[in-house]
Amino acid sequence: MFQNILYETDGALAVLTVNRPDKMNAVDNATVEEMDQALAAVEKDPAVRVLILTGAGDKAFVAGADIKELNRRDLISGRAETRRRQEVYTHIEQLEIPSIAAIKGWALGTGLELAMACTLRVAAEGARLGQPEVKLGIIPGAGGTQRLPRLVGMGRAMEMVLTGEPVDAARAYEMGLVNRVVPAERLMDEAKKLAAVLASRPKLAVQYGKEAVQRFAEGSLAEGLAHESYLHALSCGSEDKKEGVAAFLEKRKPNFTGK
């Protein structure tokens, strides 16, 4: 079905792998469209509770944009292609379920932008993350100038965007750019372990909590607090809330149904 990605499901887990290891998993326009098709499959499958995004091979998560396509970009295509990538990455960000980027090797340019669109990020020791576009005479175009400062603060984001220098996994963790750093051989096991924890939580509570936290970057404190209150009220009307409280009071394990 796909030429540039792999898409697999296993119960509550879906895994989307950028599968161009001979090109360091560089993303071209065709890969972007295939990712969006896979996201549509995620949304249509009620069994899927968590999505992991990763790259094939040991060298890169995604090492950047396909340089041949980038070389052909002009004023018109540059606008069209970056807007399309922004749409697809925002699609990832706004999924009702959480997503985890499992990062090994290089995550540069559009690769880091893809990782930042995910809900959480797990990096292998030795991973390198950066926005090197300035070295090519351009700036990030798939969300880097917007999502990076929201994660690490304006000062750190400004340094990464203006110098183009990458940071290693340890520094990325220190900055808040990634959530966990693990040995490379344990990367997918750790990502799947985290996914299993998320999948075990009440579906609606995870969905509403994710939405409420994302609202932090979009408006004022007053707007965020009001939105949080509405989402809290919605969660109070769920069957899972009744089950969770009852299980706590009865000192037993809850049986959440996602309703």
Tab-separated table of C-alpha atoms in Angstrom:
chain	number	residue	atom	x	y	z
A	1	MET	CA	0.000	0.000	0.000
A	2	PHE	CA	2.849	2.404	0.848
A	3	GLN	CA	6.198	3.022	-0.825
A	4	ASN	CA	7.942	5.291	1.675
A	5	ILE	CA	6.465	4.347	5.037
A	6	LEU	CA	5.491	1.252	6.973
A	7	TYR	CA	2.247	1.199	8.925
A	8	GLU	CA	1.489	-1.595	11.379
A	9	THR	CA	-0.973	-2.133	14.202
A	10	ASP	CA	-0.821	-4.446	17.198
A	11	GLY	CA	-3.892	-4.169	19.381
A	12	ALA	CA	-3.984	-0.690	20.872
A	13	LEU	CA	-0.663	0.330	19.284
A	14	ALA	CA	-0.017	1.671	15.792
A	15	VAL	CA	3.518	2.219	14.474
A	16	LEU	CA	4.292	4.518	11.545
A	17	THR	CA	7.865	4.140	10.268
A	18	VAL	CA	9.444	6.453	7.702
A	19	ASN	CA	11.059	3.806	5.519
A	20	ARG	CA	13.753	5.423	3.374
A	21	PRO	CA	16.899	4.266	5.197
A	22	ASP	CA	19.050	4.612	2.058
A	23	LYS	CA	18.226	8.336	2.127
A	24	MET	CA	18.500	8.720	5.928
A	25	ASN	CA	14.672	8.703	5.930
A	26	ALA	CA	14.604	12.116	4.272
A	27	VAL	CA	11.013	13.246	3.774
A	28	ASP	CA	9.763	14.107	0.302
A	29	ASN	CA	6.307	15.182	-0.813
A	30	ALA	CA	5.200	11.611	-1.508
A	31	THR	CA	6.181	10.570	2.022
A	32	VAL	CA	4.120	13.412	3.468
A	33	GLU	CA	1.033	12.226	1.567
A	34	GLU	CA	1.546	8.631	2.689
A	35	MET	CA	1.845	9.761	6.303
A	36	ASP	CA	-1.460	11.573	6.014
A	37	GLN	CA	-3.107	8.435	4.599
A	38	ALA	CA	-1.761	6.447	7.558
A	39	LEU	CA	-3.136	9.049	9.962
A	40	ALA	CA	-6.557	8.618	8.361
A	41	ALA	CA	-6.246	4.868	9.012
A	42	VAL	CA	-5.392	5.596	12.658
A	43	GLU	CA	-8.511	7.710	13.050
A	44	LYS	CA	-10.721	5.026	11.482
A	45	ASP	CA	-9.474	2.261	13.792
A	46	PRO	CA	-11.216	2.443	17.187
A	47	ALA	CA	-8.824	-0.141	18.632
A	48	VAL	CA	-5.778	2.107	18.250
A	49	ARG	CA	-5.037	4.070	21.411
A	50	VAL	CA	-1.433	5.245	20.835
A	51	LEU	CA	0.678	5.987	17.740
A	52	ILE	CA	4.482	5.622	17.631
A	53	LEU	CA	6.398	7.397	14.859
A	54	THR	CA	9.952	6.325	14.076
A	55	GLY	CA	12.478	5.930	11.253
A	56	ALA	CA	13.872	2.786	9.634
A	57	GLY	CA	17.462	1.755	10.313
A	58	ASP	CA	19.953	2.931	12.903
A	59	LYS	CA	21.208	6.188	11.384
A	60	ALA	CA	18.231	8.524	11.444
A	61	PHE	CA	14.735	9.212	12.658
A	62	VAL	CA	14.383	11.665	9.771
A	63	ALA	CA	17.549	13.466	8.665
A	64	GLY	CA	15.655	16.295	6.960
A	65	ALA	CA	13.867	17.099	3.729
A	66	ASP	CA	14.715	15.371	0.470
A	67	ILE	CA	17.518	17.558	-0.854
A	68	LYS	CA	16.579	17.033	-4.512
A	69	GLU	CA	13.088	18.398	-3.919
A	70	LEU	CA	14.469	21.183	-1.770
A	71	ASN	CA	16.815	22.172	-4.565
A	72	ARG	CA	13.827	22.640	-6.899
A	73	ARG	CA	11.796	24.770	-4.488
A	74	ASP	CA	11.055	28.325	-5.469
A	75	LEU	CA	8.824	31.052	-4.090
A	76	ILE	CA	5.608	29.308	-5.149
A	77	SER	CA	6.433	25.674	-4.390
A	78	GLY	CA	8.194	26.603	-1.151
A	79	ARG	CA	4.988	28.088	0.192
A	80	ALA	CA	2.776	25.240	-1.045
A	81	GLU	CA	5.023	22.422	0.178
A	82	THR	CA	5.648	23.849	3.639
A	83	ARG	CA	1.965	24.595	4.165
A	84	ARG	CA	1.135	21.006	3.261
A	85	ARG	CA	3.706	19.673	5.738
A	86	GLN	CA	2.348	21.980	8.393
A	87	GLU	CA	-1.136	20.563	7.753
A	88	VAL	CA	0.009	16.948	8.078
A	89	TYR	CA	2.143	17.570	11.166
A	90	THR	CA	-0.741	19.454	12.766
A	91	HIS	CA	-2.910	16.431	11.921
A	92	ILE	CA	-0.529	14.359	14.069
A	93	GLU	CA	-0.610	16.932	16.849
A	94	GLN	CA	-4.405	17.085	16.902
A	95	LEU	CA	-5.121	13.357	16.866
A	96	GLU	CA	-7.458	12.398	19.681
A	97	ILE	CA	-4.940	9.772	20.759
A	98	PRO	CA	-1.398	10.527	21.966
A	99	SER	CA	1.621	9.990	19.736
A	100	ILE	CA	5.234	9.168	20.628
A	101	ALA	CA	8.294	9.962	18.504
A	102	ALA	CA	10.965	7.255	18.928
A	103	ILE	CA	14.146	9.050	17.853
A	104	LYS	CA	17.377	7.291	16.923
A	105	GLY	CA	20.273	8.977	15.127
A	106	TRP	CA	19.578	12.229	13.308
A	107	ALA	CA	16.377	14.243	13.694
A	108	LEU	CA	17.046	17.341	11.649
A	109	GLY	CA	14.941	19.991	9.948
A	110	THR	CA	11.591	18.532	9.017
A	111	GLY	CA	12.557	15.471	11.077
A	112	LEU	CA	12.701	17.476	14.285
A	113	GLU	CA	9.533	19.288	13.223
A	114	LEU	CA	7.820	15.911	12.813
A	115	ALA	CA	9.009	14.790	16.249
A	116	MET	CA	7.834	18.016	17.861
A	117	ALA	CA	4.326	17.488	16.454
A	118	CYS	CA	4.105	14.296	18.515
A	119	THR	CA	2.716	14.339	22.034
A	120	LEU	CA	5.874	12.865	23.614
A	121	ARG	CA	9.430	12.144	22.487
A	122	VAL	CA	11.780	9.298	23.485
A	123	ALA	CA	15.376	9.583	22.241
A	124	ALA	CA	18.177	7.079	22.004
A	125	GLU	CA	21.541	7.937	23.472
A	126	GLY	CA	23.600	9.415	20.662
A	127	ALA	CA	20.621	10.971	18.893
A	128	ARG	CA	21.188	14.450	17.471
A	129	LEU	CA	18.362	16.945	17.058
A	130	GLY	CA	18.468	20.263	15.252
A	131	GLN	CA	17.081	22.867	12.870
A	132	PRO	CA	20.018	23.328	10.442
A	133	GLU	CA	18.082	25.137	7.701
A	134	VAL	CA	20.015	28.403	8.162
A	135	LYS	CA	23.107	26.641	6.824
A	136	LEU	CA	21.261	26.244	3.512
A	137	GLY	CA	20.172	29.876	3.415
A	138	ILE	CA	16.597	29.178	4.520
A	139	ILE	CA	14.573	28.893	7.723
A	140	PRO	CA	12.415	26.054	9.102
A	141	GLY	CA	9.110	25.718	7.275
A	142	ALA	CA	7.162	22.843	8.834
A	143	GLY	CA	6.586	24.298	12.277
A	144	GLY	CA	10.086	24.602	13.720
A	145	THR	CA	9.952	28.298	14.552
A	146	GLN	CA	6.625	27.822	16.349
A	147	ARG	CA	6.779	24.477	18.152
A	148	LEU	CA	10.433	24.670	19.223
A	149	PRO	CA	10.064	27.795	21.432
A	150	ARG	CA	6.890	26.334	22.930
A	151	LEU	CA	8.915	23.324	24.068
A	152	VAL	CA	12.276	24.807	25.040
A	153	GLY	CA	11.693	28.556	25.420
A	154	MET	CA	12.457	31.448	23.099
A	155	GLY	CA	16.138	31.830	23.956
A	156	ARG	CA	17.103	28.209	23.327
A	157	ALA	CA	14.925	28.020	20.216
A	158	MET	CA	16.466	31.202	18.853
A	159	GLU	CA	19.966	29.766	19.289
A	160	MET	CA	19.080	26.505	17.527
A	161	VAL	CA	17.327	28.230	14.610
A	162	LEU	CA	19.929	30.962	14.069
A	163	THR	CA	23.081	28.844	14.483
A	164	GLY	CA	21.707	25.671	12.915
A	165	GLU	CA	23.743	23.622	15.388
A	166	PRO	CA	22.187	20.386	16.703
A	167	VAL	CA	22.005	19.251	20.305
A	168	ASP	CA	22.642	15.745	21.573
A	169	ALA	CA	20.044	13.637	23.346
A	170	ALA	CA	21.281	14.528	26.827
A	171	ARG	CA	21.071	18.258	26.107
A	172	ALA	CA	17.678	17.792	24.438
A	173	TYR	CA	16.402	16.137	27.629
A	174	GLU	CA	17.840	18.928	29.759
A	175	MET	CA	16.074	21.501	27.562
A	176	GLY	CA	12.750	19.709	27.670
A	177	LEU	CA	12.879	18.848	23.976
A	178	VAL	CA	12.611	15.108	24.680
A	179	ASN	CA	10.901	13.317	27.559
A	180	ARG	CA	13.218	10.343	27.973
A	181	VAL	CA	16.694	9.204	26.871
A	182	VAL	CA	17.491	5.482	26.750
A	183	PRO	CA	20.187	3.214	25.275
A	184	ALA	CA	19.682	2.786	21.531
A	185	GLU	CA	18.943	-0.929	21.813
A	186	ARG	CA	16.072	-0.185	24.192
A	187	LEU	CA	14.484	2.640	22.211
A	188	MET	CA	11.453	0.850	20.783
A	189	ASP	CA	10.941	-1.192	23.941
A	190	GLU	CA	10.822	2.034	25.964
A	191	ALA	CA	8.489	3.712	23.473
A	192	LYS	CA	6.169	0.705	23.543
A	193	LYS	CA	6.315	0.580	27.332
A	194	LEU	CA	5.261	4.223	27.501
A	195	ALA	CA	2.575	3.551	24.887
A	196	ALA	CA	1.225	0.681	26.995
A	197	VAL	CA	0.906	2.988	30.001
A	198	LEU	CA	-0.987	5.563	27.938
A	199	ALA	CA	-3.229	2.885	26.432
A	200	SER	CA	-4.090	1.598	29.902
A	201	ARG	CA	-5.453	4.955	30.988
A	202	PRO	CA	-9.117	5.959	30.395
A	203	LYS	CA	-9.426	6.933	26.726
A	204	LEU	CA	-11.538	10.048	27.211
A	205	ALA	CA	-9.445	11.335	30.116
A	206	VAL	CA	-6.290	11.003	28.004
A	207	GLN	CA	-7.975	12.735	25.073
A	208	TYR	CA	-9.287	15.619	27.186
A	209	GLY	CA	-6.039	15.993	29.133
A	210	LYS	CA	-4.038	16.148	25.912
A	211	GLU	CA	-6.373	18.772	24.483
A	212	ALA	CA	-6.281	20.887	27.633
A	213	VAL	CA	-2.479	20.931	27.831
A	214	GLN	CA	-2.195	21.807	24.136
A	215	ARG	CA	-4.473	24.775	24.765
A	216	PHE	CA	-1.684	26.244	26.930
A	217	ALA	CA	0.196	27.484	23.865
A	218	GLU	CA	-2.831	28.826	22.029
A	219	GLY	CA	-4.364	31.530	24.196
A	220	SER	CA	-4.491	33.393	27.476
A	221	LEU	CA	-4.498	31.833	30.926
A	222	ALA	CA	-8.161	32.772	31.356
A	223	GLU	CA	-9.116	31.018	28.110
A	224	GLY	CA	-7.058	27.969	29.030
A	225	LEU	CA	-8.620	27.713	32.472
A	226	ALA	CA	-12.135	27.984	31.056
A	227	HIS	CA	-11.387	25.288	28.456
A	228	GLU	CA	-9.863	23.041	31.128
A	229	SER	CA	-12.989	23.407	33.255
A	230	TYR	CA	-15.271	22.390	30.384
A	231	LEU	CA	-13.153	19.364	29.569
A	232	HIS	CA	-13.042	18.375	33.237
A	233	ALA	CA	-16.845	18.565	33.340
A	234	LEU	CA	-17.070	16.363	30.244
A	235	SER	CA	-14.811	13.776	31.865
A	236	CYS	CA	-17.027	13.826	34.979
A	237	GLY	CA	-19.925	12.681	32.802
A	238	SER	CA	-18.092	9.593	31.534
A	239	GLU	CA	-18.634	5.988	32.566
A	240	ASP	CA	-14.890	5.698	33.112
A	241	LYS	CA	-15.043	8.418	35.777
A	242	LYS	CA	-17.709	6.446	37.652
A	243	GLU	CA	-15.659	3.262	37.302
A	244	GLY	CA	-12.394	4.914	38.322
A	245	VAL	CA	-13.825	6.427	41.488
A	246	ALA	CA	-15.683	3.235	42.380
A	247	ALA	CA	-12.580	1.124	41.886
A	248	PHE	CA	-10.571	3.481	44.091
A	249	LEU	CA	-13.153	3.325	46.871
A	250	GLU	CA	-13.486	-0.455	46.558
A	251	LYS	CA	-9.689	-0.922	46.437
A	252	ARG	CA	-9.712	-2.822	43.146
A	253	LYS	CA	-8.278	-2.402	39.677
A	254	PRO	CA	-10.554	-0.315	37.405
A	255	ASN	CA	-12.045	-1.710	34.213
A	256	PHE	CA	-12.109	1.242	31.846
A	257	THR	CA	-14.226	0.987	28.679
A	258	GLY	CA	-13.486	4.278	26.949
A	259	LYS	CA	-17.028	5.582	27.471
